[in-house]
mmCIF file of C-alpha atoms in Angstrom:
data_model
loop_
_atom_site.group_PDB
_atom_site.id
_atom_site.type_symbol
_atom_site.label_atom_id
_atom_site.label_comp_id
_atom_site.label_asym_id
_atom_site.label_seq_id
_atom_site.Cartn_x
_atom_site.Cartn_y
_atom_site.Cartn_z
ATOM 1 C CA ASP A 27 0.000 0.000 0.000
ATOM 2 C CA ASP A 28 0.969 3.622 -0.595
ATOM 3 C CA PRO A 29 1.715 5.249 2.785
ATOM 4 C CA GLU A 30 0.485 8.693 1.665
ATOM 5 C CA SER A 31 -2.898 7.651 0.295
ATOM 6 C CA GLY A 32 -3.578 4.182 1.663
ATOM 7 C CA LYS A 33 -4.169 3.044 -1.932
ATOM 8 C CA GLY A 34 -2.168 0.406 -3.748
ATOM 9 C CA ARG A 35 0.939 1.143 -5.775
ATOM 10 C CA ASP A 36 2.930 -0.673 -8.440
ATOM 11 C CA TRP A 37 6.224 -0.374 -10.268
ATOM 12 C CA LEU A 38 5.491 0.017 -13.968
ATOM 13 C CA GLY A 39 8.928 -0.536 -15.373
ATOM 14 C CA ALA A 40 11.032 2.185 -13.757
ATOM 15 C CA ILE A 41 8.092 4.314 -12.544
ATOM 16 C CA GLN A 42 6.276 3.660 -9.286
ATOM 17 C CA LEU A 43 2.627 4.767 -9.416
ATOM 18 C CA ALA A 44 0.210 5.111 -6.519
ATOM 19 C CA TRP A 45 -3.325 4.268 -7.627
ATOM 20 C CA THR A 46 -4.887 7.533 -6.503
ATOM 21 C CA ALA A 47 -7.215 9.509 -8.756
ATOM 22 C CA PRO A 48 -5.339 10.508 -10.838
ATOM 23 C CA PRO A 49 -2.420 8.093 -10.386
ATOM 24 C CA VAL A 50 0.588 9.817 -8.794
ATOM 25 C CA VAL A 51 4.271 9.114 -9.424
ATOM 26 C CA ARG A 52 5.934 8.108 -6.141
ATOM 27 C CA ALA A 53 9.393 7.140 -7.416
ATOM 28 C CA VAL A 54 11.355 7.199 -10.664
ATOM 29 C CA LYS A 55 14.494 5.276 -11.593
ATOM 30 C CA PRO A 56 17.176 7.361 -13.383
ATOM 31 C CA GLU A 57 16.929 5.500 -16.705
ATOM 32 C CA VAL A 58 13.398 6.860 -17.211
ATOM 33 C CA GLN A 59 14.579 10.459 -17.582
ATOM 34 C CA GLN A 60 15.926 9.918 -21.107
ATOM 35 C CA ILE A 61 12.496 8.764 -22.327
ATOM 36 C CA PHE A 62 10.443 11.857 -21.450
ATOM 37 C CA GLN A 63 10.846 15.419 -22.777
ATOM 38 C CA ARG A 64 11.155 16.826 -19.273
ATOM 39 C CA PRO A 65 12.302 15.112 -16.083
ATOM 40 C CA LEU A 66 9.633 13.023 -14.432
ATOM 41 C CA THR A 67 9.434 13.651 -10.689
ATOM 42 C CA PRO A 68 7.532 12.251 -7.720
ATOM 43 C CA GLY A 69 4.231 14.100 -7.422
ATOM 44 C CA ASP A 70 3.622 14.220 -11.175
ATOM 45 C CA THR A 71 0.343 12.626 -12.208
ATOM 46 C CA LEU A 72 -0.480 10.207 -15.014
ATOM 47 C CA SER A 73 -2.855 12.042 -17.338
ATOM 48 C CA LYS A 74 -2.913 9.990 -20.553
ATOM 49 C CA VAL A 75 -2.034 6.570 -21.927
ATOM 50 C CA ASP A 76 -1.408 6.678 -25.670
ATOM 51 C CA GLY A 77 -3.575 9.801 -25.958
ATOM 52 C CA THR A 78 -6.460 8.415 -23.864
ATOM 53 C CA ASP A 79 -7.337 10.527 -20.832
ATOM 54 C CA VAL A 80 -7.173 8.338 -17.711
ATOM 55 C CA THR A 81 -9.115 10.708 -15.454
ATOM 56 C CA GLY A 82 -11.550 8.612 -13.475
ATOM 57 C CA LEU A 83 -10.135 5.273 -14.605
ATOM 58 C CA GLY A 84 -9.079 2.710 -12.034
ATOM 59 C CA ARG A 85 -5.966 0.564 -11.826
ATOM 60 C CA ASP A 86 -7.302 -2.331 -13.928
ATOM 61 C CA ALA A 87 -8.522 -0.097 -16.760
ATOM 62 C CA ILE A 88 -5.223 1.813 -16.835
ATOM 63 C CA LEU A 89 -3.159 -1.387 -16.811
ATOM 64 C CA LYS A 90 -5.274 -2.701 -19.690
ATOM 65 C CA LEU A 91 -4.586 0.493 -21.674
ATOM 66 C CA LEU A 92 -0.873 0.147 -20.923
ATOM 67 C CA THR A 93 -0.741 -3.420 -22.234
ATOM 68 C CA GLN A 94 -2.367 -2.233 -25.458
ATOM 69 C CA SER A 95 -0.138 0.785 -26.074
ATOM 70 C CA GLY A 96 2.678 2.091 -23.912
ATOM 71 C CA GLY A 97 2.591 5.828 -24.688
ATOM 72 C CA LEU A 98 2.361 7.740 -21.397
ATOM 73 C CA ALA A 99 1.805 11.414 -20.616
ATOM 74 C CA PHE A 100 2.444 12.881 -17.176
ATOM 75 C CA GLU A 101 1.433 16.227 -15.725
ATOM 76 C CA ASP A 102 3.966 18.221 -13.746
ATOM 77 C CA SER A 103 2.579 18.719 -10.240
ATOM 78 C CA GLY A 104 4.240 22.157 -10.114
ATOM 79 C CA ALA A 105 2.552 23.150 -13.367
ATOM 80 C CA VAL A 106 -0.813 22.058 -12.026
ATOM 81 C CA ALA A 107 -0.267 24.219 -8.924
ATOM 82 C CA PHE A 108 0.877 27.131 -11.138
ATOM 83 C CA GLU A 109 -2.261 26.867 -13.275
ATOM 84 C CA GLN A 110 -4.430 26.733 -10.159
ATOM 85 C CA GLY A 111 -2.608 29.854 -8.898
ATOM 86 C CA ILE A 112 -3.535 31.627 -12.133
ATOM 87 C CA CYS A 113 -7.179 30.645 -11.685
ATOM 88 C CA ASN A 114 -7.240 31.815 -8.080
ATOM 89 C CA SER A 115 -5.463 35.126 -8.691
ATOM 90 C CA ALA A 116 -7.694 35.865 -11.699
ATOM 91 C CA ALA A 117 -10.792 35.214 -9.621
ATOM 92 C CA SER A 118 -9.466 37.575 -6.917
ATOM 93 C CA ALA A 119 -8.567 40.258 -9.474
ATOM 94 C CA ARG A 120 -12.116 40.153 -10.852
ATOM 95 C CA LEU A 121 -13.349 41.282 -7.430
ATOM 96 C CA SER A 122 -11.151 44.395 -7.303
ATOM 97 C CA GLN A 123 -9.909 47.271 -9.417
ATOM 98 C CA PRO A 124 -6.624 46.936 -11.330
ATOM 99 C CA GLU A 125 -3.424 48.411 -9.939
ATOM 100 C CA GLU A 126 -2.013 51.558 -11.533
ATOM 101 C CA ASP A 127 0.165 50.970 -14.594
ATOM 102 C CA PRO A 128 2.732 53.786 -14.928
ATOM 103 C CA GLN A 129 2.966 53.312 -18.701
ATOM 104 C CA THR A 130 -0.758 53.473 -19.534
ATOM 105 C CA ASP A 131 -4.050 54.449 -17.980
ATOM 106 C CA LYS A 132 -5.386 50.901 -18.416
ATOM 107 C CA GLY A 133 -4.129 49.428 -15.128
ATOM 108 C CA CYS A 134 -2.475 46.089 -14.456
ATOM 109 C CA ASP A 135 -2.881 42.975 -12.300
ATOM 110 C CA TRP A 136 -0.633 40.188 -11.005
ATOM 111 C CA ILE A 137 -1.989 36.905 -12.352
ATOM 112 C CA GLY A 138 -0.100 33.841 -11.127
ATOM 113 C CA GLY A 139 3.283 35.561 -10.943
ATOM 114 C CA ILE A 140 2.833 37.503 -14.195
ATOM 115 C CA GLN A 141 1.976 41.200 -14.066
ATOM 116 C CA LEU A 142 -0.191 42.061 -17.057
ATOM 117 C CA ALA A 143 -0.984 45.572 -18.231
ATOM 118 C CA TRP A 144 -4.458 45.732 -19.712
ATOM 119 C CA THR A 145 -3.435 47.055 -23.105
ATOM 120 C CA SER A 146 -4.677 45.312 -26.237
ATOM 121 C CA PRO A 147 -3.181 42.757 -26.323
ATOM 122 C CA PRO A 148 -2.156 42.576 -22.643
ATOM 123 C CA VAL A 149 1.582 43.070 -22.151
ATOM 124 C CA VAL A 150 3.864 41.533 -19.502
ATOM 125 C CA ARG A 151 5.078 44.302 -17.138
ATOM 126 C CA GLY A 152 6.399 42.127 -14.315
ATOM 127 C CA LEU A 153 7.517 38.552 -13.942
ATOM 128 C CA LYS A 154 8.397 36.502 -10.879
ATOM 129 C CA PRO A 155 11.486 34.337 -11.571
ATOM 130 C CA GLU A 156 9.812 30.999 -10.807
ATOM 131 C CA VAL A 157 7.212 31.568 -13.533
ATOM 132 C CA ASN A 158 9.667 30.890 -16.350
ATOM 133 C CA ARG A 159 9.983 27.296 -15.205
ATOM 134 C CA PHE A 160 6.603 26.804 -16.884
ATOM 135 C CA PHE A 161 7.523 28.710 -20.049
ATOM 136 C CA GLY A 162 10.949 27.222 -20.704
ATOM 137 C CA GLY A 163 12.678 30.468 -19.710
ATOM 138 C CA ARG A 164 11.252 32.256 -22.744
ATOM 139 C CA LEU A 165 8.737 34.646 -21.184
ATOM 140 C CA THR A 166 10.130 38.190 -20.881
ATOM 141 C CA LEU A 167 8.954 41.690 -20.065
ATOM 142 C CA GLY A 168 7.193 43.190 -23.063
ATOM 143 C CA ASP A 169 5.810 39.879 -24.345
ATOM 144 C CA THR A 170 2.083 39.922 -25.044
ATOM 145 C CA LEU A 171 -0.684 37.541 -24.057
ATOM 146 C CA HIS A 172 -1.815 35.860 -27.251
ATOM 147 C CA SER A 173 -4.276 33.169 -26.174
ATOM 148 C CA ILE A 174 -5.970 31.405 -23.277
ATOM 149 C CA GLY A 175 -7.069 27.827 -23.799
ATOM 150 C CA GLY A 176 -6.206 28.115 -27.488
ATOM 151 C CA GLN A 177 -8.563 31.081 -27.973
ATOM 152 C CA LYS A 178 -7.025 34.391 -29.003
ATOM 153 C CA VAL A 179 -7.502 37.324 -26.643
ATOM 154 C CA ALA A 180 -7.034 40.151 -29.153
ATOM 155 C CA GLY A 181 -9.755 42.742 -28.643
ATOM 156 C CA LEU A 182 -10.924 41.366 -25.285
ATOM 157 C CA GLY A 183 -11.083 43.568 -22.199
ATOM 158 C CA ARG A 184 -9.816 42.940 -18.686
ATOM 159 C CA ASP A 185 -13.035 41.375 -17.394
ATOM 160 C CA GLU A 186 -13.355 38.961 -20.315
ATOM 161 C CA ILE A 187 -9.699 37.915 -20.025
ATOM 162 C CA LEU A 188 -9.890 37.450 -16.248
ATOM 163 C CA LEU A 189 -12.991 35.314 -16.727
ATOM 164 C CA ARG A 190 -11.096 33.115 -19.203
ATOM 165 C CA PHE A 191 -8.133 32.886 -16.810
ATOM 166 C CA SER A 192 -10.455 31.768 -14.033
ATOM 167 C CA THR A 193 -11.379 28.658 -16.062
ATOM 168 C CA CYS A 194 -7.805 27.387 -15.633
ATOM 169 C CA ALA A 195 -7.028 27.189 -19.343
ATOM 170 C CA LYS A 196 -3.520 26.957 -20.831
ATOM 171 C CA LEU A 197 -1.799 30.235 -21.716
ATOM 172 C CA GLY A 198 -0.075 31.326 -24.909
ATOM 173 C CA PHE A 199 2.315 34.278 -25.043
ATOM 174 C CA ARG A 200 3.843 35.912 -28.102
ATOM 175 C CA ASP A 201 7.494 36.938 -27.924
ATOM 176 C CA ARG A 202 7.752 40.712 -28.363
ATOM 177 C CA ARG A 203 10.873 40.256 -30.529
ATOM 178 C CA ALA A 204 9.154 37.808 -32.888
ATOM 179 C CA ALA A 205 6.062 39.989 -33.115
ATOM 180 C CA GLY A 206 8.088 43.058 -34.029
ATOM 181 C CA LEU A 207 6.927 44.990 -30.954
#
């Protein structure tokens, strides 16, 4: 049994999974790291098997999928917490007025470690260092918010954008250098 959850756990090759919902990585052997695009760490969750979402599936169903395919996708537990932080800070920002933005009269808000000025499109004015872990070190001051959940934000106002943020959707930023800004 898994001491943290009381559920069962198994070694699947070099990855130990606890059969929580969703399944959580408890241990990883070093040879696994060369298989995945980013390092797999304890606390990451199993999200897909060969493109099939495993949310709500139990151990037997997941093991059956694994015997039929073998392609795994894991979610970074830090990224999940970061996305939840965006949702929470957006919901809080919706309940208050924006802070003053010294460069425009539009105001700005801190959303999950990213300070956005409410220009069109919104521009990054501030950035906490830990945020770039989730953007591969590429997000910089002056970059613009391009999309939320795959939907472009051009022409949307603060309230509409904060509402979209509060749904916990994935973000897309456009590099100010690539955009010619």
